[in-house]
Amino acid sequence: MTESKIYFKFDGKKYAGNEGDTIAAALLRNNVRLIGRSFKYHRPRGIYTCGIEEPNALVQIINEHNEPNVRATVKKIYEGMIVKSQNRWPSLKTDLGSINNILSPIFSAGFYYKTFMGPKGFWKNVYEPLIRRTAGLGKPPKEFKSKSIHQHHNVDVIIVGGGLSGLLAARKFAGTNYDVLLVEREDAFGGILKNANKIKSINDQPTDEWLEKTERLIRNSNNIKILKNTLVTTYNFSDHLIALEDKNVGKPQDNEKPELVLHKIRTKHTILANGHIERFITFRNNDLPGVMLAASFEKYLNRYSVVPDESPVIFTNNSSTFSLLKSLTDLGHRPKAYVDIRDQKNIEKETLELLEKFSIPFYPKSEVEGCEGQKEVKKVSIRTKKNKISKIKTSMLCVSGGFNPDIHLFTQSKGLLKWDKDHLTFKPDRIFQKTITLGSVSGNFSYEKLLVEVEKKLSEFEGLNELEVKFELNGSEKFQIKELWETKHEKKSIWSKSFIDLQNDVTTKDLRQAVNEGFNRIEHLKRFTTNSMGTDQGKISSINALGIVSKILKKDISEVGTTTYRPPYSPVNFSAIAGRSTYEFYDPERKTPLHSWHVKQNAVFENVGQWKRPWYFKKSEDETMHQAVQREAEQVRKTAGILDGSTLGKIEIKGKDALTFVNLMYTNSFTKMKPKTGRYALMLGEDGMVKDDGIVCKINDQHFIVTTTTGNAASVLAHMEEYSQTEWPNLNVYMNSITEQFATFNLSGPKSRVIMSRVFNDIDFSNDQFPFMSFNNFKYLDTEIRILRASFTGELGYEIYVPPSHALKLWQRFFISSRDFDLVPYGTETMHLLRAEKGYIIVGQDTDGTVTPLDLNLNWMIGKKKKDFIGKRSLTRTDIVRENRKQLVGLVPVDKTLGIEEGQHVIEHKDLSLPIKDPVDMLGHVTSSYFSPNLNHSVAMALIRGGKRKIGSRLFVSTENLNTIAVEVVEPNFIDPKNERMML
Amino acid sequence: MTTLTYKDGIEINQVTRQQITLRGKGDGAFAFAVNKEVSLLPPSDNLRMVDNDRFIFAKQSFDQWVLISKNKKDDQEILRMVSEINKNEAMLASNYSEGQSYFEISGEDKDHYLNKLTHFDFRDKKFPASTMVQTLVARIDCCIYKLEDKYLITCGKSYEDYLRDRLLDAVNL
């Protein structure tokens, strides 16, 4: 069979790989062993595994926005891919950072916590910048516009893992009434069947044939959905899993298509069939390139047809390496040596037969003491059963320290583990959710028992298929293991190290030091040493660490326990988490019916909640915000201006008890209020603090329409619903939000009556017929509009409520009808300025949740004779009626040329002693401040302690550069205090 | 009706509908007031809907129902209906016709595409025909009405552009 060649670059050099190769497989095919440098000591590192558990072979993909820390053992190559090694300078072979290895005695466990304590100022100026520069492995990726998406699934059963166990489960469910999602992290099903040489045939068919038939059967069933190249990363409560799908496996990114899909899966049952992970053994220099896990070595042989080395040394403490031995010898290769810690009498017969048949040097009851080599393994040092050291020249060492069920997801689901003495590992014990574990993840490494397990554990499901499966194995099923976490070191030098965590450069010496320093709890020890805290989460080593610590502490490993397995199983890209909620879709946007008109008129928009509101309109490119706002504000008071007020909340309230309800919700009294009139109203919280304000319009005693502030529209409705349903369920009253049913125009200015008369020429807007705070509905074209005479500017004003489909034409009609008045559209900033000139508050700007109506001089809005309303009782509390509470006042600068800044402190003294050492008595702060074009000086409002009594006095306001300016304290009403303009 | 996209497995149309939101006890007087106008009795189960050739009538919560016209009607007719129903003092009818936007989604892959925007379970056994739901679609509060072979999705008018863009984005990616 001819494989098509794929060319890619690694550190600038071009290599050829086969289609389907991972970067690691392709590099091994080219005999490249040195892949990167370690995190702390910059030691040379190679390829340790063949999958997601890889701690060492992390690379940067330059042509994918510099994506860092990509596992070379997972990422598939494609034509033109550019790969770069990480954490080295100037080159991978010659890395100056490797001096850290020589300095390693000072980088022991807890180095970060004990150092950098002084001298003063060094942390900010020296240590932190330095640490930030050296931290991490890869360089940050370049910014790019991700198209990652989210995809939700709702299923009855999810099967995690498309290996043998997962496929058997899927066959049981094929064609049934259950909706099943089968998730496989590789691009092909099979798992162990593809990786190892353990099973000869299934149902008398070669395993590939059985796999093909099984996949066809599953695909043809209409109840099983398949996801490949998808890694389940998270198992949440309850029955909610998250999986990450790579859409670009073996191909370059398409910037117009999603590169990742984050699957969010809600299920009834979870079948975990996600297998196991081989673990290593710690020995001297167990990190050198050329040391590889035995099962991974075999996976390269079987899945990728790559022979990493034709004559490696095999080092094991268990039966599983027979499979590797067979795979190698089947291919005509002969291992240099077979080192087994077990006594010969415990080693399987078929292993001994193979060793003898191929005359492979055999070292029973022996162990690898260490490896020699600078940038890769050159020699392996073996301590024989006679306690003698024997050295073997080799460039590769395959290690097997046993297997761990891949319990990460199981423990994320809050399932409990127990120690399995036979397999020397933790395995699932008690489930917390509806979880079923099958195969090796459940601690079952026997194929014969697997069938029984599948039938038994899936018996709770009705109507499943019968399984007729017969395995023929290549060796015996017997699994035997002897405990070995680390071997004794012979040679001690600065260079020699025995690693327990390859990614974080944690050594067994670090573990011992941590325990000596009192970190004898596994969670503390983990954090002190950073063991298993890398992106690989110590998948091949964490149990070894527990084993070593248990020995140091002289405890059973089950007593030491495991650290907490937290999601995600493997790092998840931020782009996948964000999904489409980025850039133009970052946050839902709300637009008013006039939005397109505003855009054409060069509106600059302000975000008010999710609403896009015109902030101001630029008359020309050169016009600044200040100029625009001054122009708009001046024009409103001169002739008229119009504001898009569509965002104001509108709530329709109706019911037999609507009047009682409105009286309870607001401070004002509405009992004597005439129909078709409105009233400015205040809503308080239970604490008596101002919650919202608006206008209450009374249609009749059973029917009201109220307005709210833009930002509080939803919360005010929810507040009303809550009280209606929980406090006063006896009241017959209902509410609907009608905010979006109407566009709202606020017309203001001395010419507004004339303009209204021109636009609605059949309506009489005279004071007699249309007095202040009255409203009415009118027929307009084929619909109905409502007009309310009200003002938030202090000018003669009208609010027009019109259905959105008629809004734009009516809005334009206002401009056509008022050309001679230069009607000006104005934005929210001008609205704020105009209301500040009148001293009208904005809830949330001039209030902050600690302000009562009394503080705002709004006593007149409290219905004194009302029996009750929300917040009434609180208004009589001692603290609320205290005279020196912060109260709203107006401020005017003594020097009229000066401006007052919002948010600045109000103080009694002119001079601030610099530098400020003692606290300065702050009377309050400036809540609103604007330059009034109509008064030609700044006007401001402030909340200051005992403010009412201070009216007429002189205070000072701090400035940005720690100066002060003198201000006169005045009533917060700067223009037309008698409201004559509004009543025109 | 405006067709926003039409391709294999998915079709999205923006349509014009009218809507009245009703609040009340759902008692005999309530049923009488509505039935008089639309010749439909209110569904008694939450999230169920009934329909005739003119209206869909759905129950949204214990005291909230919604009427949606199947075809565009005269605005004055809707206003008249609202006014008539509101003659019952103990209930509230609000005209929502212009406060909402309406999208019809059809095609065999509609669930797949919508599940890019919402977690909601569209499977027939969980969401049979003639039921509705209030849920988040693209992080916006929406109602989804399951008609025989399509969904009617409604959202607040102010979100119209955002939801339309997200629907198209989901289909295009």
mmCIF file of N, CA, C and O in Angstrom, chain A residues 54 65 171 268 524 544 619 729 731 734 821 832 857 946 957:
data_model
loop_
_atom_site.group_PDB
_atom_site.id
_atom_site.type_symbol
_atom_site.label_atom_id
_atom_site.label_comp_id
_atom_site.label_asym_id
_atom_site.label_seq_id
_atom_site.Cartn_x
_atom_site.Cartn_y
_atom_site.Cartn_z
ATOM 1 N N GLU A 54 -0.062 13.107 26.982
ATOM 2 C CA GLU A 54 1.321 13.508 26.762
ATOM 3 C C GLU A 54 1.739 14.703 27.637
ATOM 4 O O GLU A 54 1.112 15.759 27.618
ATOM 5 N N HIS A 65 -2.386 30.741 14.003
ATOM 6 C CA HIS A 65 -2.379 31.890 14.916
ATOM 7 C C HIS A 65 -1.417 31.681 16.075
ATOM 8 O O HIS A 65 -1.678 32.118 17.195
ATOM 9 N N ARG A 171 -23.644 -1.312 20.164
ATOM 10 C CA ARG A 171 -24.339 -2.415 19.460
ATOM 11 C C ARG A 171 -25.591 -2.810 20.225
ATOM 12 O O ARG A 171 -26.613 -3.160 19.631
ATOM 13 N N LYS A 268 -29.742 11.280 30.004
ATOM 14 C CA LYS A 268 -30.352 10.609 31.158
ATOM 15 C C LYS A 268 -29.359 9.645 31.794
ATOM 16 O O LYS A 268 -29.344 9.458 32.991
ATOM 17 N N HIS A 524 -2.282 19.565 49.823
ATOM 18 C CA HIS A 524 -1.285 20.597 50.133
ATOM 19 C C HIS A 524 0.002 20.335 49.361
ATOM 20 O O HIS A 524 0.610 21.240 48.790
ATOM 21 N N ASN A 544 1.477 7.389 40.712
ATOM 22 C CA ASN A 544 2.844 7.111 41.170
ATOM 23 C C ASN A 544 3.211 8.029 42.326
ATOM 24 O O ASN A 544 3.840 7.614 43.292
ATOM 25 N N LYS A 619 -23.015 66.574 13.899
ATOM 26 C CA LYS A 619 -23.476 67.348 12.752
ATOM 27 C C LYS A 619 -22.440 67.310 11.630
ATOM 28 O O LYS A 619 -22.763 67.377 10.456
ATOM 29 N N PRO A 729 -51.746 38.304 46.923
ATOM 30 C CA PRO A 729 -52.430 37.423 45.955
ATOM 31 C C PRO A 729 -53.936 37.650 45.944
ATOM 32 O O PRO A 729 -54.625 37.217 45.028
ATOM 33 N N LEU A 731 -55.303 40.469 45.579
ATOM 34 C CA LEU A 731 -55.648 41.568 44.657
ATOM 35 C C LEU A 731 -55.839 41.031 43.244
ATOM 36 O O LEU A 731 -55.031 40.238 42.761
ATOM 37 N N TYR A 734 -53.275 42.441 37.039
ATOM 38 C CA TYR A 734 -52.340 41.803 36.102
ATOM 39 C C TYR A 734 -51.506 42.875 35.418
ATOM 40 O O TYR A 734 -51.938 44.016 35.255
ATOM 41 N N PHE A 821 -38.198 75.759 12.474
ATOM 42 C CA PHE A 821 -37.728 75.837 13.868
ATOM 43 C C PHE A 821 -36.404 75.120 14.089
ATOM 44 O O PHE A 821 -35.921 75.033 15.217
ATOM 45 N N HIS A 832 -29.564 64.301 29.600
ATOM 46 C CA HIS A 832 -29.025 64.384 30.961
ATOM 47 C C HIS A 832 -28.683 65.827 31.328
ATOM 48 O O HIS A 832 -28.924 66.271 32.453
ATOM 49 N N ASN A 857 -35.299 65.692 48.390
ATOM 50 C CA ASN A 857 -36.279 66.791 48.460
ATOM 51 C C ASN A 857 -37.567 66.427 47.745
ATOM 52 O O ASN A 857 -38.236 67.275 47.163
ATOM 53 N N GLY A 946 -25.863 66.527 55.387
ATOM 54 C CA GLY A 946 -26.595 67.693 55.883
ATOM 55 C C GLY A 946 -26.755 68.757 54.819
ATOM 56 O O GLY A 946 -26.710 69.963 55.101
ATOM 57 N N VAL A 957 -14.809 71.537 45.924
ATOM 58 C CA VAL A 957 -14.867 70.257 45.209
ATOM 59 C C VAL A 957 -13.453 69.932 44.749
ATOM 60 O O VAL A 957 -12.767 70.798 44.180
#
